[in-house]
PDB file of C-alpha atoms in Angstrom:
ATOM      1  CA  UNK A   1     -58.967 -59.176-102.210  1.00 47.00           C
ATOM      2  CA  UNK A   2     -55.621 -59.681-100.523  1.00 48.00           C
ATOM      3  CA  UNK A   3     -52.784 -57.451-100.321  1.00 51.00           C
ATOM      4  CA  UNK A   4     -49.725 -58.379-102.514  1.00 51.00           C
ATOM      5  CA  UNK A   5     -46.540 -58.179 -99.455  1.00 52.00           C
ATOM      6  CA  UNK A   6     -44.199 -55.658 -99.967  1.00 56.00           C
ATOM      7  CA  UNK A   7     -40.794 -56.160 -99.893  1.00 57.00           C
ATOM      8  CA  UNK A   8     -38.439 -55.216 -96.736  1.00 64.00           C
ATOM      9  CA  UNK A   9     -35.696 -53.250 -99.727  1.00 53.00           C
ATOM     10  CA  UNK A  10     -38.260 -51.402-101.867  1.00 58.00           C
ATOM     11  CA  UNK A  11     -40.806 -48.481-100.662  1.00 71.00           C
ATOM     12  CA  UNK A  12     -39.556 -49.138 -96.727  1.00 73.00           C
ATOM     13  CA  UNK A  13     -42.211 -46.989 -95.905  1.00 79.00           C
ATOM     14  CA  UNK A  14     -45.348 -49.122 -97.078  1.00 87.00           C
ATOM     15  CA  UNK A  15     -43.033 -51.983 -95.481  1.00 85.00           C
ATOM     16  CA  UNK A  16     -43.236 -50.909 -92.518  1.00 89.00           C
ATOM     17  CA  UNK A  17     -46.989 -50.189 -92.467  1.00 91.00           C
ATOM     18  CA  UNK A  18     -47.287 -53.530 -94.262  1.00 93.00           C
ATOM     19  CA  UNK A  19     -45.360 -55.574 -91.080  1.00 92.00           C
ATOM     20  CA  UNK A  20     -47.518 -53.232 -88.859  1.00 94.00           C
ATOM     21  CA  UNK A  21     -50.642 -54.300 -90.260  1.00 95.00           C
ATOM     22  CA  UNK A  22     -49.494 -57.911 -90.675  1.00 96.00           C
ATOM     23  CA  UNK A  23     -48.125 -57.788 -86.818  1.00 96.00           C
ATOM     24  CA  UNK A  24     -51.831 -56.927 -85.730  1.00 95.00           C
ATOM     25  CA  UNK A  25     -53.029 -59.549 -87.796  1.00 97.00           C
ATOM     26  CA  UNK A  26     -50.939 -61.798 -86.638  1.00 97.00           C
ATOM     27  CA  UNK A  27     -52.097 -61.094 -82.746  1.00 95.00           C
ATOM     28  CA  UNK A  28     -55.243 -62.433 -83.337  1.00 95.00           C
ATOM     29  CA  UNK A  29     -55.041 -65.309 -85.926  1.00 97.00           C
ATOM     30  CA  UNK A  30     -51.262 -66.755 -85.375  1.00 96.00           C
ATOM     31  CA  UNK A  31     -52.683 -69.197 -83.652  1.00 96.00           C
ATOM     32  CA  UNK A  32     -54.890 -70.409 -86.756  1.00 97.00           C
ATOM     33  CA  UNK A  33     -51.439 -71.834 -88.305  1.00 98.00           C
ATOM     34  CA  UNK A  34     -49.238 -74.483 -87.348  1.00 97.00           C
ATOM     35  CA  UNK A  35     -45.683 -73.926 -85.015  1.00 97.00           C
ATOM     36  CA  UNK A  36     -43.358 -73.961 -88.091  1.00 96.00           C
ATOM     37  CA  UNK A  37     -45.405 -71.375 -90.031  1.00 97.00           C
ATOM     38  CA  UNK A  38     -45.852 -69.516 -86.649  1.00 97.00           C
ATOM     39  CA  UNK A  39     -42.100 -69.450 -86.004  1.00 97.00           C
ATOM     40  CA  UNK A  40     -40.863 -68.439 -89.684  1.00 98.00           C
ATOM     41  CA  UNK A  41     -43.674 -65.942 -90.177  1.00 97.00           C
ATOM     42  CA  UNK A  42     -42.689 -64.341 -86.775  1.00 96.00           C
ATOM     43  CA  UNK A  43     -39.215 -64.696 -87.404  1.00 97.00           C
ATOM     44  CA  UNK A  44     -39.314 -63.059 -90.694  1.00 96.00           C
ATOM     45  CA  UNK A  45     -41.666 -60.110 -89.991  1.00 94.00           C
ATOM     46  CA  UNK A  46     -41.514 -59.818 -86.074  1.00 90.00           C
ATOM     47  CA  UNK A  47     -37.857 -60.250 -85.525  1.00 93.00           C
ATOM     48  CA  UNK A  48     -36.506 -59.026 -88.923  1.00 90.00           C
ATOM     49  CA  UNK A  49     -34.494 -62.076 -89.913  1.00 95.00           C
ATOM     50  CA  UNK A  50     -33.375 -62.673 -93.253  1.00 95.00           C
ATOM     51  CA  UNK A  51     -34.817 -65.370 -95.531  1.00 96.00           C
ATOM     52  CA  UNK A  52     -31.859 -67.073 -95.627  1.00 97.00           C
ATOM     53  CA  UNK A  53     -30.892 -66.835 -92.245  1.00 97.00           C
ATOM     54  CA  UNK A  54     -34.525 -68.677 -91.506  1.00 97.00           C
ATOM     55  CA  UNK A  55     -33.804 -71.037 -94.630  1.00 98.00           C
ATOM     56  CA  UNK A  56     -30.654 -72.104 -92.976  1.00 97.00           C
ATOM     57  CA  UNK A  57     -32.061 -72.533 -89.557  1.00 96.00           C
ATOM     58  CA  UNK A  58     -35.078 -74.235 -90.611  1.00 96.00           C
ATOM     59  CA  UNK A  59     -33.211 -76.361 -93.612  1.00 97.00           C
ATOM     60  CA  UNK A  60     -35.154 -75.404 -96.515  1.00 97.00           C
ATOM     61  CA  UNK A  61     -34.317 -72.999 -99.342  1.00 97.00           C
ATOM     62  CA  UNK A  62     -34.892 -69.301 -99.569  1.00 97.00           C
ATOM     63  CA  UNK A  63     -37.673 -69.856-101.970  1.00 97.00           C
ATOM     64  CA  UNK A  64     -39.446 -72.158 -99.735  1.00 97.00           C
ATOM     65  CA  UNK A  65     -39.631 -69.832 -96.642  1.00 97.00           C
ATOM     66  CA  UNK A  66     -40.779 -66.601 -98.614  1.00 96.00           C
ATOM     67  CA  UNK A  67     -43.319 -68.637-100.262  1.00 98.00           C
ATOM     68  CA  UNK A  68     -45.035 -69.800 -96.048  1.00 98.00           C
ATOM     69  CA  UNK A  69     -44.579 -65.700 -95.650  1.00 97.00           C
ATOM     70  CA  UNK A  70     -46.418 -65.218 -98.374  1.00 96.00           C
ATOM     71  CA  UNK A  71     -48.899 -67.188 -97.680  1.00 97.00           C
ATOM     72  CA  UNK A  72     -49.615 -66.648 -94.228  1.00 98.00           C
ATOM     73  CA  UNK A  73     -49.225 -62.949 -95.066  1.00 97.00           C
ATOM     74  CA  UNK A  74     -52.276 -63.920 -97.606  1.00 97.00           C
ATOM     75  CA  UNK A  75     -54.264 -65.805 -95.011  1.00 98.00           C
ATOM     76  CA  UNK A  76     -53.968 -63.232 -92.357  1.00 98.00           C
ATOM     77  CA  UNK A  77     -55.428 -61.003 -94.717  1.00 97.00           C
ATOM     78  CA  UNK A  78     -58.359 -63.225 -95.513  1.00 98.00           C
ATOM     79  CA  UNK A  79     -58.915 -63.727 -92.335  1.00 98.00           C
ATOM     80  CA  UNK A  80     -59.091 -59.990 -91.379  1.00 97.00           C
ATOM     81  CA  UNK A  81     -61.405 -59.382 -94.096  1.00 97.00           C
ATOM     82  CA  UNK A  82     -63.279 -62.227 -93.418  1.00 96.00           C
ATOM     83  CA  UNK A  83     -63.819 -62.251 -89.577  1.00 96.00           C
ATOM     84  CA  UNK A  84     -62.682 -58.026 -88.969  1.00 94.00           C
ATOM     85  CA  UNK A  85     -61.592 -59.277 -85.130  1.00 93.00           C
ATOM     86  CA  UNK A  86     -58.442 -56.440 -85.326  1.00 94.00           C
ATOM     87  CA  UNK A  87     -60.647 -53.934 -86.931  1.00 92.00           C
ATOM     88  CA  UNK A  88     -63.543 -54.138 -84.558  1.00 90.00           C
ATOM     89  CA  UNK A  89     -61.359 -53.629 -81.991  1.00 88.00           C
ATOM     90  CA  UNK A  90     -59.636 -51.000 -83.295  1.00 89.00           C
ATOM     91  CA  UNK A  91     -63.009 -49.401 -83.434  1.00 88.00           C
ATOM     92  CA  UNK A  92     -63.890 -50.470 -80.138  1.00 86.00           C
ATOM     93  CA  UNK A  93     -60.639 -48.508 -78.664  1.00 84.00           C
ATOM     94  CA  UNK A  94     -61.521 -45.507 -80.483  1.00 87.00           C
ATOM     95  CA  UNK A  95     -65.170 -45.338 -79.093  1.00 83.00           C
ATOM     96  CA  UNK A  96     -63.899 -46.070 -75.631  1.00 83.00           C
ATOM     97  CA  UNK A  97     -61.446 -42.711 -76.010  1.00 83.00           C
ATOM     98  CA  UNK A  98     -64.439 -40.670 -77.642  1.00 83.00           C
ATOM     99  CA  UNK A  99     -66.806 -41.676 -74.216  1.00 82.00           C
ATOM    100  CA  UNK A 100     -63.334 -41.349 -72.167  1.00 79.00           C
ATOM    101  CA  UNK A 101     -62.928 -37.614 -73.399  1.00 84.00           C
ATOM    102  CA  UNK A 102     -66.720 -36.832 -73.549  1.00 80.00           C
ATOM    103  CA  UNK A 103     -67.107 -38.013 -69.836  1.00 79.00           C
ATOM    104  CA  UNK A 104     -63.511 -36.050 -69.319  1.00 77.00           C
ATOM    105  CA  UNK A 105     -65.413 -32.324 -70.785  1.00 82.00           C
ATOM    106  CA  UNK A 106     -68.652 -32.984 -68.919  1.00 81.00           C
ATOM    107  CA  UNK A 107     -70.721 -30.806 -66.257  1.00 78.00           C
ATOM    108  CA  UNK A 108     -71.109 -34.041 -64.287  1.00 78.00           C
ATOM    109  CA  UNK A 109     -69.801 -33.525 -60.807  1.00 82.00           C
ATOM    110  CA  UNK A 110     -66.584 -34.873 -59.746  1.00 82.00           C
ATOM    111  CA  UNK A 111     -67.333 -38.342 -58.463  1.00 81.00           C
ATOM    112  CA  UNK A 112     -69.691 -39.553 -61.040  1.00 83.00           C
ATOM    113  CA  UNK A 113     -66.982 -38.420 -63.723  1.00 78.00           C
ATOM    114  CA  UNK A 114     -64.452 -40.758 -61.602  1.00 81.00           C
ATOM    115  CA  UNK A 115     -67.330 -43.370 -61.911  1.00 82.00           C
ATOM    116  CA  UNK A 116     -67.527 -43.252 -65.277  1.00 81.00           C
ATOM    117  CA  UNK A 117     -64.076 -42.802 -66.147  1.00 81.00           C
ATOM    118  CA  UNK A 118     -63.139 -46.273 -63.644  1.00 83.00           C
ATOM    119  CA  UNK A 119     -65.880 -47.836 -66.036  1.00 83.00           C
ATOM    120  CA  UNK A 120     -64.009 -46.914 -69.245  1.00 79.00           C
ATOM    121  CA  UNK A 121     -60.429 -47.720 -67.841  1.00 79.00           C
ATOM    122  CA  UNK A 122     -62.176 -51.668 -67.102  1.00 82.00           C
ATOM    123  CA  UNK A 123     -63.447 -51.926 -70.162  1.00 78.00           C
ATOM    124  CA  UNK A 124     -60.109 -50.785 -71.928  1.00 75.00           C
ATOM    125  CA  UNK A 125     -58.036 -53.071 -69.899  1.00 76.00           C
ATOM    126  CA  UNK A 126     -60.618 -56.069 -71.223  1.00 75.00           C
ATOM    127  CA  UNK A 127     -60.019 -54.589 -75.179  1.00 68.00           C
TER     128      UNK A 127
END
């Protein structure tokens, strides 16, 4: 099930990790929702502006923009759990450092190491 969004004045901490996670999210299925939910969704939790400061820019109330946030905050969870493209990766990068370090402590000799290591810097650049 989806996570409930925490709010920026209470528990700061699990903010944070909340916008973090939401952030990532947001990387690979923004583009899923349309420019205005794009904009105040990013505006809210990317550039830390203020409901109302988005309310007034947009010209709709306070309630009105917290309720897109917390929807697309919703949806970007669904989608996460649904298609797992941010956690896959995530997964992906850790592998790729795991092979990097195991290639890294290796008795291979020196040029196959730099081989190997040229091959796991390629496919990190295409994560």
């Amino acid at each position: 099930m989806s996570e409930p969004r925490k709010s920026k004045k209470s528990e700061p901490v699990d903010w944070l990790t909340e916008a973090l996670t939401l952030t990532r999210y947001f990387d690979y299925y923004g583009g899923m929702f349309d420019e205005r939910q794009r904009a105040i969704f990013e505006d809210y939790i990317c550039n830390d502006m203020s409901l109302s400061e988005i309310a007034e820019r947009e010209g709709m109330t306070r309630q009105g923009v917290s309720d897109i946030v917390k929807r697309t905050s919703r949806k970007l969870h669904e989608y996460e759990e649904c298609l797992q493209l941010a956690g896959r990766h995530e997964k992906m990068k850790q592998l790729l450092g795991s092979l990097d370090e195991r290639v890294r402590e290796s008795s291979l000799l020196e040029a196959e190491k730099d081989s190997m290591l040229a091959i796991c810097r390629q496919l990190a650049e295409t994560l």
